[in-house]
PDB file of C-alpha atoms and ligand atoms in Angstrom:
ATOM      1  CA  UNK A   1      10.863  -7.671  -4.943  1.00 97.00           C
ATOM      2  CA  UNK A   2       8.904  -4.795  -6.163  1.00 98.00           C
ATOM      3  CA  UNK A   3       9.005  -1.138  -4.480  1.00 98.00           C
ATOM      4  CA  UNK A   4       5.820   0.862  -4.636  1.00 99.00           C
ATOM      5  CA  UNK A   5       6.657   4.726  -3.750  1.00 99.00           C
ATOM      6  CA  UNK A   6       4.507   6.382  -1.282  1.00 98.00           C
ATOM      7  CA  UNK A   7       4.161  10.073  -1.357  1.00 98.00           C
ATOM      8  CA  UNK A   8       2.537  10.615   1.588  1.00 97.00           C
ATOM      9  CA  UNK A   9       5.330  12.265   3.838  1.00 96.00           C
ATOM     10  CA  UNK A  10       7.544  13.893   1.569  1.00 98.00           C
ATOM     11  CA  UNK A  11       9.875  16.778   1.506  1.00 98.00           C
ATOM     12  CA  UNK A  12       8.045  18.564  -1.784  1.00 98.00           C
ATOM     13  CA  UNK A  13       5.003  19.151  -2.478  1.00 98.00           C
ATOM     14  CA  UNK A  14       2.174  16.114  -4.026  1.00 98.00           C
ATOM     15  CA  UNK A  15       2.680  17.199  -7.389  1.00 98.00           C
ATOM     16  CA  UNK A  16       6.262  17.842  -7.602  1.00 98.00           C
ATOM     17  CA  UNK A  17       6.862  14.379  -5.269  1.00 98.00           C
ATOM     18  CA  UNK A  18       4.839  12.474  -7.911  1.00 98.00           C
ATOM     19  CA  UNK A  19       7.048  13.733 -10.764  1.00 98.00           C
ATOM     20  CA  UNK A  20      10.211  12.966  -9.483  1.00 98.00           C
ATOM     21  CA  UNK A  21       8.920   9.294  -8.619  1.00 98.00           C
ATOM     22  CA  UNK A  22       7.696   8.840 -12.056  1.00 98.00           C
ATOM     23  CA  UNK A  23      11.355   9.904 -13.485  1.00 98.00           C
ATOM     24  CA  UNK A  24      12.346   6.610 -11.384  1.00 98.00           C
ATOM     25  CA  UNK A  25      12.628   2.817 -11.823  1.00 98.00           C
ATOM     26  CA  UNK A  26      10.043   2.114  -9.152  1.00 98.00           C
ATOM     27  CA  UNK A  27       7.525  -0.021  -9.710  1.00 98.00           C
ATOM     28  CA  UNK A  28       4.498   1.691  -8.098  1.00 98.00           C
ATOM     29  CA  UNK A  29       2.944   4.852  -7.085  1.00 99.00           C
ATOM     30  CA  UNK A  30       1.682   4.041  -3.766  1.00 98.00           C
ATOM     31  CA  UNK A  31      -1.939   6.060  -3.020  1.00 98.00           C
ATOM     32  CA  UNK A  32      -1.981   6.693   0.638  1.00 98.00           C
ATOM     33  CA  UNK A  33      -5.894   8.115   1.020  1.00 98.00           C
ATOM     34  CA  UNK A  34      -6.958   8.179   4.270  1.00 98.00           C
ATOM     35  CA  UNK A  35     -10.403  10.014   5.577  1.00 96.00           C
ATOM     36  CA  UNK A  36      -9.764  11.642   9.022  1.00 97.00           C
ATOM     37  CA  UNK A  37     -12.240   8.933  10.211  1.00 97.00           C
ATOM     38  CA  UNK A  38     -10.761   5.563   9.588  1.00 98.00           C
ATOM     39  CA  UNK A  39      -7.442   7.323  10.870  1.00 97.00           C
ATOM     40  CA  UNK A  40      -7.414  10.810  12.331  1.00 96.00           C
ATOM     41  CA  UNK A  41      -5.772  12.466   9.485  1.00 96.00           C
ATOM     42  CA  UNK A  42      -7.430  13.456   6.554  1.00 95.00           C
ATOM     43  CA  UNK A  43      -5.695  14.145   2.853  1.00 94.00           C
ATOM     44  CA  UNK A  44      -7.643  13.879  -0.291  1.00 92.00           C
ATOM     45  CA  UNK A  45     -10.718  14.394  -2.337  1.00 94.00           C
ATOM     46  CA  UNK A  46     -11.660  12.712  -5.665  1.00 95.00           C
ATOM     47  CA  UNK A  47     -11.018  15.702  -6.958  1.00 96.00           C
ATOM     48  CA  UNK A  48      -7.556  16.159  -5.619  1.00 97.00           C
ATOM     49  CA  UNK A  49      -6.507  12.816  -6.650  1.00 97.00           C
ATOM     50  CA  UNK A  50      -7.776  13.063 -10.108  1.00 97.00           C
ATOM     51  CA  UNK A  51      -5.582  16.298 -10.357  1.00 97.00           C
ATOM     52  CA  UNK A  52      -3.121  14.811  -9.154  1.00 98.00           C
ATOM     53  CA  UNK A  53      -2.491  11.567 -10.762  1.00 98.00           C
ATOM     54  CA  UNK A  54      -5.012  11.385 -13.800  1.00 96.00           C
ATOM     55  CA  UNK A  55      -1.290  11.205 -16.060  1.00 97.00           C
ATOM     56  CA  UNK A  56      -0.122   9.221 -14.072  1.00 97.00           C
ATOM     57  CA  UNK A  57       2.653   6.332 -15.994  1.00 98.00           C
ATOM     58  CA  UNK A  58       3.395   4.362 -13.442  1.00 98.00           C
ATOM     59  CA  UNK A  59       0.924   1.762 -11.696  1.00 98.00           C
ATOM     60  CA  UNK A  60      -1.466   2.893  -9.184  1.00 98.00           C
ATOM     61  CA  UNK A  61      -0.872   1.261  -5.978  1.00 98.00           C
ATOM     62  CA  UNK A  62      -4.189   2.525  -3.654  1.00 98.00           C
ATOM     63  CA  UNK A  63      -3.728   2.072   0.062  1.00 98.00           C
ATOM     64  CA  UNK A  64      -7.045   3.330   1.193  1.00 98.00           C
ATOM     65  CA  UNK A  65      -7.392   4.207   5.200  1.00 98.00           C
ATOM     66  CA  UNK A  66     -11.196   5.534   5.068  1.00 98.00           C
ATOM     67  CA  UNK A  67     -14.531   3.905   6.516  1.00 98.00           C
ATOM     68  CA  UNK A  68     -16.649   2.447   3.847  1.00 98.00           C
ATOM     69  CA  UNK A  69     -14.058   2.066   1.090  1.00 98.00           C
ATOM     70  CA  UNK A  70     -16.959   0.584  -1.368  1.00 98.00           C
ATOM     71  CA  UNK A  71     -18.144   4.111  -1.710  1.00 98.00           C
ATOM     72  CA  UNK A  72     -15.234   5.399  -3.829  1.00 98.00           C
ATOM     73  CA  UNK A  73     -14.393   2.426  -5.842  1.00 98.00           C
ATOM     74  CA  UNK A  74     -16.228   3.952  -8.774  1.00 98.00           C
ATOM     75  CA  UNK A  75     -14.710   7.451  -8.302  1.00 98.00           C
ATOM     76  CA  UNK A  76     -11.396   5.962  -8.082  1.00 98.00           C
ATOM     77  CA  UNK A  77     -11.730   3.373 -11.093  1.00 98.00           C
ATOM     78  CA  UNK A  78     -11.402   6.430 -13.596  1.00 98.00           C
ATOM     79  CA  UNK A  79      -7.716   6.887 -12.786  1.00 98.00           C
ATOM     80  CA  UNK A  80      -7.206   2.852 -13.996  1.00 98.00           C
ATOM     81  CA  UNK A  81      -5.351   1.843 -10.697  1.00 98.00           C
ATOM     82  CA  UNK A  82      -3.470  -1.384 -11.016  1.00 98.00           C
ATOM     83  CA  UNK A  83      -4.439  -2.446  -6.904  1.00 98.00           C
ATOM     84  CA  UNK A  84      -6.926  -1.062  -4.895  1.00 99.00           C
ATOM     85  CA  UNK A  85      -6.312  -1.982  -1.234  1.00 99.00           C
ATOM     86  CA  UNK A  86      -8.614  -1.732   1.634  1.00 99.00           C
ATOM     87  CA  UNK A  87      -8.584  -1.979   5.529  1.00 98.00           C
ATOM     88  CA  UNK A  88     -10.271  -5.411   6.694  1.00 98.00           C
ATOM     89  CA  UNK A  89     -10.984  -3.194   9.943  1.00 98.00           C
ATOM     90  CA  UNK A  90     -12.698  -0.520   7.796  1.00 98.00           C
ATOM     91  CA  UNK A  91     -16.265  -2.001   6.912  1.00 98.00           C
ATOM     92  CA  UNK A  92     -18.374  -4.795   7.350  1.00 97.00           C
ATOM     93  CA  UNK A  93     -18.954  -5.554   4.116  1.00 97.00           C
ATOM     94  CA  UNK A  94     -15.620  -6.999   2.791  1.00 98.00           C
ATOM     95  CA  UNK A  95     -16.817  -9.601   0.304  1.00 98.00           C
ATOM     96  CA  UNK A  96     -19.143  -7.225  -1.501  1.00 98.00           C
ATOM     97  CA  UNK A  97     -16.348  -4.417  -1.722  1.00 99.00           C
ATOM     98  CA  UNK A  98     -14.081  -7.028  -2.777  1.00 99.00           C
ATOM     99  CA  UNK A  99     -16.475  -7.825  -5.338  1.00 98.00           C
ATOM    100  CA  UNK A 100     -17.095  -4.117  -6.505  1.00 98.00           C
ATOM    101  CA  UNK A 101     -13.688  -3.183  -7.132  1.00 99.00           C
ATOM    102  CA  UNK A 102     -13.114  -6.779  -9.278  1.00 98.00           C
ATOM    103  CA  UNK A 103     -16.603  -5.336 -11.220  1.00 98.00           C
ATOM    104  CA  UNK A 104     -13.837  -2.186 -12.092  1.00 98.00           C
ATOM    105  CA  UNK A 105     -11.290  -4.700 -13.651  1.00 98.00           C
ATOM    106  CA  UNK A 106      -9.408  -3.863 -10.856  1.00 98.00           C
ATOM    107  CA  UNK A 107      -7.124  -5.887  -8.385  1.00 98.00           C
ATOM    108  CA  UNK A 108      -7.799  -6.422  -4.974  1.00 99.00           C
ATOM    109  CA  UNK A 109      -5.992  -6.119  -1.929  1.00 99.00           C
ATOM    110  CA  UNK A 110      -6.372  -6.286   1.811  1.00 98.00           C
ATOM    111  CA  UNK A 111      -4.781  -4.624   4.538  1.00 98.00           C
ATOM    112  CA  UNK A 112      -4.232  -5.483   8.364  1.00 98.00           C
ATOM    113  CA  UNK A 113      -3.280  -3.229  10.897  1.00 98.00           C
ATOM    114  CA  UNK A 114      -0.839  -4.224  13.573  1.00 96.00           C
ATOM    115  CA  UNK A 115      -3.280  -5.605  16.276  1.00 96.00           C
ATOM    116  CA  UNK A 116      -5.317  -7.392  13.920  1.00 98.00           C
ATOM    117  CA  UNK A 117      -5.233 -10.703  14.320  1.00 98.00           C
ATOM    118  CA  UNK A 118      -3.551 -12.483  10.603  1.00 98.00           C
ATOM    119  CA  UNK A 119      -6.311 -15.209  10.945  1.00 97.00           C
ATOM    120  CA  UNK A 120      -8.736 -12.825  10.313  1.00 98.00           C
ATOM    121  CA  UNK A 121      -8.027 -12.553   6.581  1.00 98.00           C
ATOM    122  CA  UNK A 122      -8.240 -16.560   5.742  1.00 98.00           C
ATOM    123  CA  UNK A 123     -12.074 -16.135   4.506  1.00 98.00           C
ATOM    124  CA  UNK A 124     -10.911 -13.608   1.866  1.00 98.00           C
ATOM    125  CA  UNK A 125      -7.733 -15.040   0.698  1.00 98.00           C
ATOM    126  CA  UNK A 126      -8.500 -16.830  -2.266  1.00 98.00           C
ATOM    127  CA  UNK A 127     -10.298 -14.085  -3.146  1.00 98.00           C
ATOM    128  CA  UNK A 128      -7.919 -11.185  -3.311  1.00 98.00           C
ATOM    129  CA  UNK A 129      -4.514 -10.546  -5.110  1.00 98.00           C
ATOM    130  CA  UNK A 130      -2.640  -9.088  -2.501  1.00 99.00           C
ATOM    131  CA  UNK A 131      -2.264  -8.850   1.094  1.00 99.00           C
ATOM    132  CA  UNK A 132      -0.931  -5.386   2.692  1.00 98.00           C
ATOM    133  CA  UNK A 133       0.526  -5.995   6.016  1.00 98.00           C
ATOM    134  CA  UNK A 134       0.911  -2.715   8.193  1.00 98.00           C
ATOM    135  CA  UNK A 135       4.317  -2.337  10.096  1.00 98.00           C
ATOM    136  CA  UNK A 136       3.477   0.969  11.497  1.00 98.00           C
ATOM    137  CA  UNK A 137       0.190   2.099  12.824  1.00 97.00           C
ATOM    138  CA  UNK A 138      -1.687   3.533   9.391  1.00 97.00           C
ATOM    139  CA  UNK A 139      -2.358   7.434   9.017  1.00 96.00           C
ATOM    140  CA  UNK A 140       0.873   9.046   8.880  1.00 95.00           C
ATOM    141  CA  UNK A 141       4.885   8.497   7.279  1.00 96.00           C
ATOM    142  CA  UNK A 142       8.191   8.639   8.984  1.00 97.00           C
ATOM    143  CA  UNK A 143       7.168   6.010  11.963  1.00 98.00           C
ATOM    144  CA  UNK A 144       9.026   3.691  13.135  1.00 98.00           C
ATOM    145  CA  UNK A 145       9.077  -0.262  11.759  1.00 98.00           C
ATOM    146  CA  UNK A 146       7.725  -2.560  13.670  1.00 98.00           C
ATOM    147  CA  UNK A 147      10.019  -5.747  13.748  1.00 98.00           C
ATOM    148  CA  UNK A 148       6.757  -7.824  14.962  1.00 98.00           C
ATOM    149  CA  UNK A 149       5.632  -7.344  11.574  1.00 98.00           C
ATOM    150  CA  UNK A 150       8.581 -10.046  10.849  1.00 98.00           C
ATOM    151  CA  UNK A 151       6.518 -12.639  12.234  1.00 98.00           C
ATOM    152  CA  UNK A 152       3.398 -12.074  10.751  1.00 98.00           C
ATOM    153  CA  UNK A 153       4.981 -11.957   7.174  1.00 98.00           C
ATOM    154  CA  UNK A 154       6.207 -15.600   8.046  1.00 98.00           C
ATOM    155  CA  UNK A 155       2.778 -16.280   9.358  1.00 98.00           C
ATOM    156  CA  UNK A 156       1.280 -15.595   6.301  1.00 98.00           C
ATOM    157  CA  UNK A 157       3.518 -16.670   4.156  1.00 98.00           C
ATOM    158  CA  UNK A 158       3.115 -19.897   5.381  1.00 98.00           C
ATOM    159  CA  UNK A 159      -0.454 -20.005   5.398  1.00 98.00           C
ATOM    160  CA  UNK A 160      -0.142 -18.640   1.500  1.00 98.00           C
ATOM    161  CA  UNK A 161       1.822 -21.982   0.960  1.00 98.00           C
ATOM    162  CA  UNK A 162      -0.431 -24.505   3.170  1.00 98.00           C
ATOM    163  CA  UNK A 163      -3.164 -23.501   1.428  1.00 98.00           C
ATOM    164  CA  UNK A 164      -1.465 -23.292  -2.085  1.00 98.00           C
ATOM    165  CA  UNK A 165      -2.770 -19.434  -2.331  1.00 98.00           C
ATOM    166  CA  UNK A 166      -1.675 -17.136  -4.569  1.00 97.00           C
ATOM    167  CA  UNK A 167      -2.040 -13.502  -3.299  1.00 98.00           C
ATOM    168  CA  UNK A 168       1.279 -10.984  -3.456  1.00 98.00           C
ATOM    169  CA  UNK A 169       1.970 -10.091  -0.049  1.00 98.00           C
ATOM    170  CA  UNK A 170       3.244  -6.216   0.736  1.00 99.00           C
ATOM    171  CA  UNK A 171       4.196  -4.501   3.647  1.00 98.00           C
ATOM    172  CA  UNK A 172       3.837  -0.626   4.259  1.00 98.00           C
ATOM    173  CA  UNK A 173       5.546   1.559   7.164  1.00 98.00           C
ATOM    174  CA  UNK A 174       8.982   2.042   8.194  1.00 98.00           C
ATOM    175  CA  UNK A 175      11.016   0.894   5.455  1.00 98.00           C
ATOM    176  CA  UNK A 176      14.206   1.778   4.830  1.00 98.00           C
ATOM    177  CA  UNK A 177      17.824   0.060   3.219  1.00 97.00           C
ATOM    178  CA  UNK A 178      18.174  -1.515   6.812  1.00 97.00           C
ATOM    179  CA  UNK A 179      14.724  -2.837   7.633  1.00 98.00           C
ATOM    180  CA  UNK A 180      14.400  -4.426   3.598  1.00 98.00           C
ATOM    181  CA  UNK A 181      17.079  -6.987   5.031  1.00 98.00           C
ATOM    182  CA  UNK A 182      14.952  -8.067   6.968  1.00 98.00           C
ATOM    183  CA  UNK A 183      11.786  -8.532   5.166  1.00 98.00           C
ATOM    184  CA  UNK A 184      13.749  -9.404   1.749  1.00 97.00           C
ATOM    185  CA  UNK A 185      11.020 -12.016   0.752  1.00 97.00           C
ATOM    186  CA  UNK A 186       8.493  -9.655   0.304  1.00 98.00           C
ATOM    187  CA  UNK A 187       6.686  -9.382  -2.949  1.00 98.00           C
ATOM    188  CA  UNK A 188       6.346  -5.777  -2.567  1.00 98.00           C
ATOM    189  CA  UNK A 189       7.993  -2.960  -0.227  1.00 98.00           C
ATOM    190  CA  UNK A 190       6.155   0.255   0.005  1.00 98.00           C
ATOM    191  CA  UNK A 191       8.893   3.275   0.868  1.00 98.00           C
ATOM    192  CA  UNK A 192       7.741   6.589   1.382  1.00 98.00           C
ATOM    193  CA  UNK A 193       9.849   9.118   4.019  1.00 98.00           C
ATOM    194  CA  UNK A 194      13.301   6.658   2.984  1.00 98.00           C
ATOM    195  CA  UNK A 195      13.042   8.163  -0.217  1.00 98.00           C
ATOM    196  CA  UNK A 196      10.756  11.350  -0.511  1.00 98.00           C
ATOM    197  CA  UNK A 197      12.312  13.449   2.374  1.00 98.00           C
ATOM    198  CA  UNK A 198      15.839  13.499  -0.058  1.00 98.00           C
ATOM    199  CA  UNK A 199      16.404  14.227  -3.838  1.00 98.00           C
ATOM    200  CA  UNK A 200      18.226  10.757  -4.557  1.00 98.00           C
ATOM    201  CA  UNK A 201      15.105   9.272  -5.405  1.00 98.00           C
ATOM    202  CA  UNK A 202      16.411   6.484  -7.676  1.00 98.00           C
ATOM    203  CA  UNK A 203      19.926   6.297  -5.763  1.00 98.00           C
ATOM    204  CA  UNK A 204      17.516   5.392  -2.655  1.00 98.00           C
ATOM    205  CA  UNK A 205      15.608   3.046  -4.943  1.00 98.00           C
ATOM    206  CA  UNK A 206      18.610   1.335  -5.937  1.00 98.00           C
ATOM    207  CA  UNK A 207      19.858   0.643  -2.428  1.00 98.00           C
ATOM    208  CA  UNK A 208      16.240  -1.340  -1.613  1.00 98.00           C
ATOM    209  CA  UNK A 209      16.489  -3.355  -4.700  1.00 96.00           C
ATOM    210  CA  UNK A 210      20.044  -4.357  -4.456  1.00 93.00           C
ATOM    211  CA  UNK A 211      19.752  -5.297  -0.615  1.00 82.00           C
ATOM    212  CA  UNK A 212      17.222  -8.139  -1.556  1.00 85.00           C
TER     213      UNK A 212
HETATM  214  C1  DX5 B   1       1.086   4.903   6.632  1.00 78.10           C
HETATM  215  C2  DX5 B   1       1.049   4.822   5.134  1.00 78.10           C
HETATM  216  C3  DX5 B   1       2.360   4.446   4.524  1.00 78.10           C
HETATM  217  C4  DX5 B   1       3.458   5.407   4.784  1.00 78.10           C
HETATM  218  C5  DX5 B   1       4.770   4.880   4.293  1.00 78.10           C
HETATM  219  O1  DX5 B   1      -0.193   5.059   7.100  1.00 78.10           O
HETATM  220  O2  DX5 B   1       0.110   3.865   4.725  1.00 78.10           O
HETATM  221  O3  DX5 B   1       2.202   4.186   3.153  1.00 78.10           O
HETATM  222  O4  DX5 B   1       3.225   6.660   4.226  1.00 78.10           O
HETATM  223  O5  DX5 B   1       5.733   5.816   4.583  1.00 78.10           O
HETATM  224  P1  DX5 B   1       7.040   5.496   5.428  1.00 78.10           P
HETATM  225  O6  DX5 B   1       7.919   4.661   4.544  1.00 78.10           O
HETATM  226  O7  DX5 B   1       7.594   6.849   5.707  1.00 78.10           O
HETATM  227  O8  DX5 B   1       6.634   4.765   6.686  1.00 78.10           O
HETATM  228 ZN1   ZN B   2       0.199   3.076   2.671  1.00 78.10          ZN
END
């Protein structure tokens, strides 16, 4: 399993967060942009992000939680992310913003939030190269997993292996050294407040990957 680093709630600031995840073994930076529309809080600009991770080392992993995602795909292409991921909730035009951010060279991924229902992604999955399954509600860190998520990873994973699919399935919100038990056959964990609210960044690290 792969662990993707989210910065989002953190105890230092952006910049300083970022640098200590890059001095780690992690296997992603995890993007969370979200657009005080699509959820109520708001955190970036292009600008911001370019500042922020233009040197960047590690992978991009882009979680974004904003209405019309299609719109920055360009924008966000200059920083070479490895994933872009978008909300299926967040626009109605999900094959053609799939489409743009393949145009980029880029990798595709979908998210779900909690009370969408999992069926809802089976006209994009052969499209796509990774699903994101929300365990929390999106727009903030620090909340609570929720263990209903555990079903819906089976769910999927199941579908992924009727249908002889492909896609990398991730799950973002509430993980910590306890909850990875749990969902140890992810292909990728994101972790944000588990490790970024303490300085034992790759100690923390360590503890996820040896507990799957
Ligand atoms: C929630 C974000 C997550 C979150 C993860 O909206 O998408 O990426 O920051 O952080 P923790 O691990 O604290 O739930
Ligand atoms: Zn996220």
């Amino acid at each position: 399993m792969k662990i993707s680093v989210s910065y989002l709630s953190s105890k230092y600031d952006e910049e300083k967060t970022i640098k200590l995840i890059e001095q780690t073994n992690a296997d992603y930076i995890h993007v969370d942009l979200m657009d005080g529309g699509f959820v109520s809080n708001k955190n970036f600009t292009i600008e911001k992000v370019h500042h922020l991770l233009i040197n960047h080392k590690k992978p991009l992993d882009i979680h974004l939680m904003v209405f019309d995602p299609i719109i920055y795909v360009h924008d966000l292409s200059i920083l070479k992310p490895e994933v872009i991921t978008f909300h299926i909730e967040s626009t109605k035009d999900v094959v053609k913003t799939i489409e743009e951010i393949k145009k980029h060279g880029i990798k595709v991924g979908l998210s779900i939030k909690m009370d969408t229902d999992i069926y809802e992604l089976m006209p994009y999955l052969s499209l796509i190269d990774v699903v994101l399954i929300m365990s929390v509600n999106p727009g903030r860190g620090g909340q609570t997993f929720m263990m209903s998520s555990i079903k819906r990873l089976n769910e999927l994973q199941k579908i992924r292996e009727e249908n002889h699919l492909s896609f990398l399935i991730e799950m973002d919100g509430g993980i910590n050294d306890e909850i990875i038990k749990l969902v140890s056959s992810l292909d990728i964990a994101v972790s944000g407040s588990y490790i970024c609210k303490y300085d034992d960044y790759q100690a923390r690290i360590d503890k996820l990957k040896e507990e799957v």
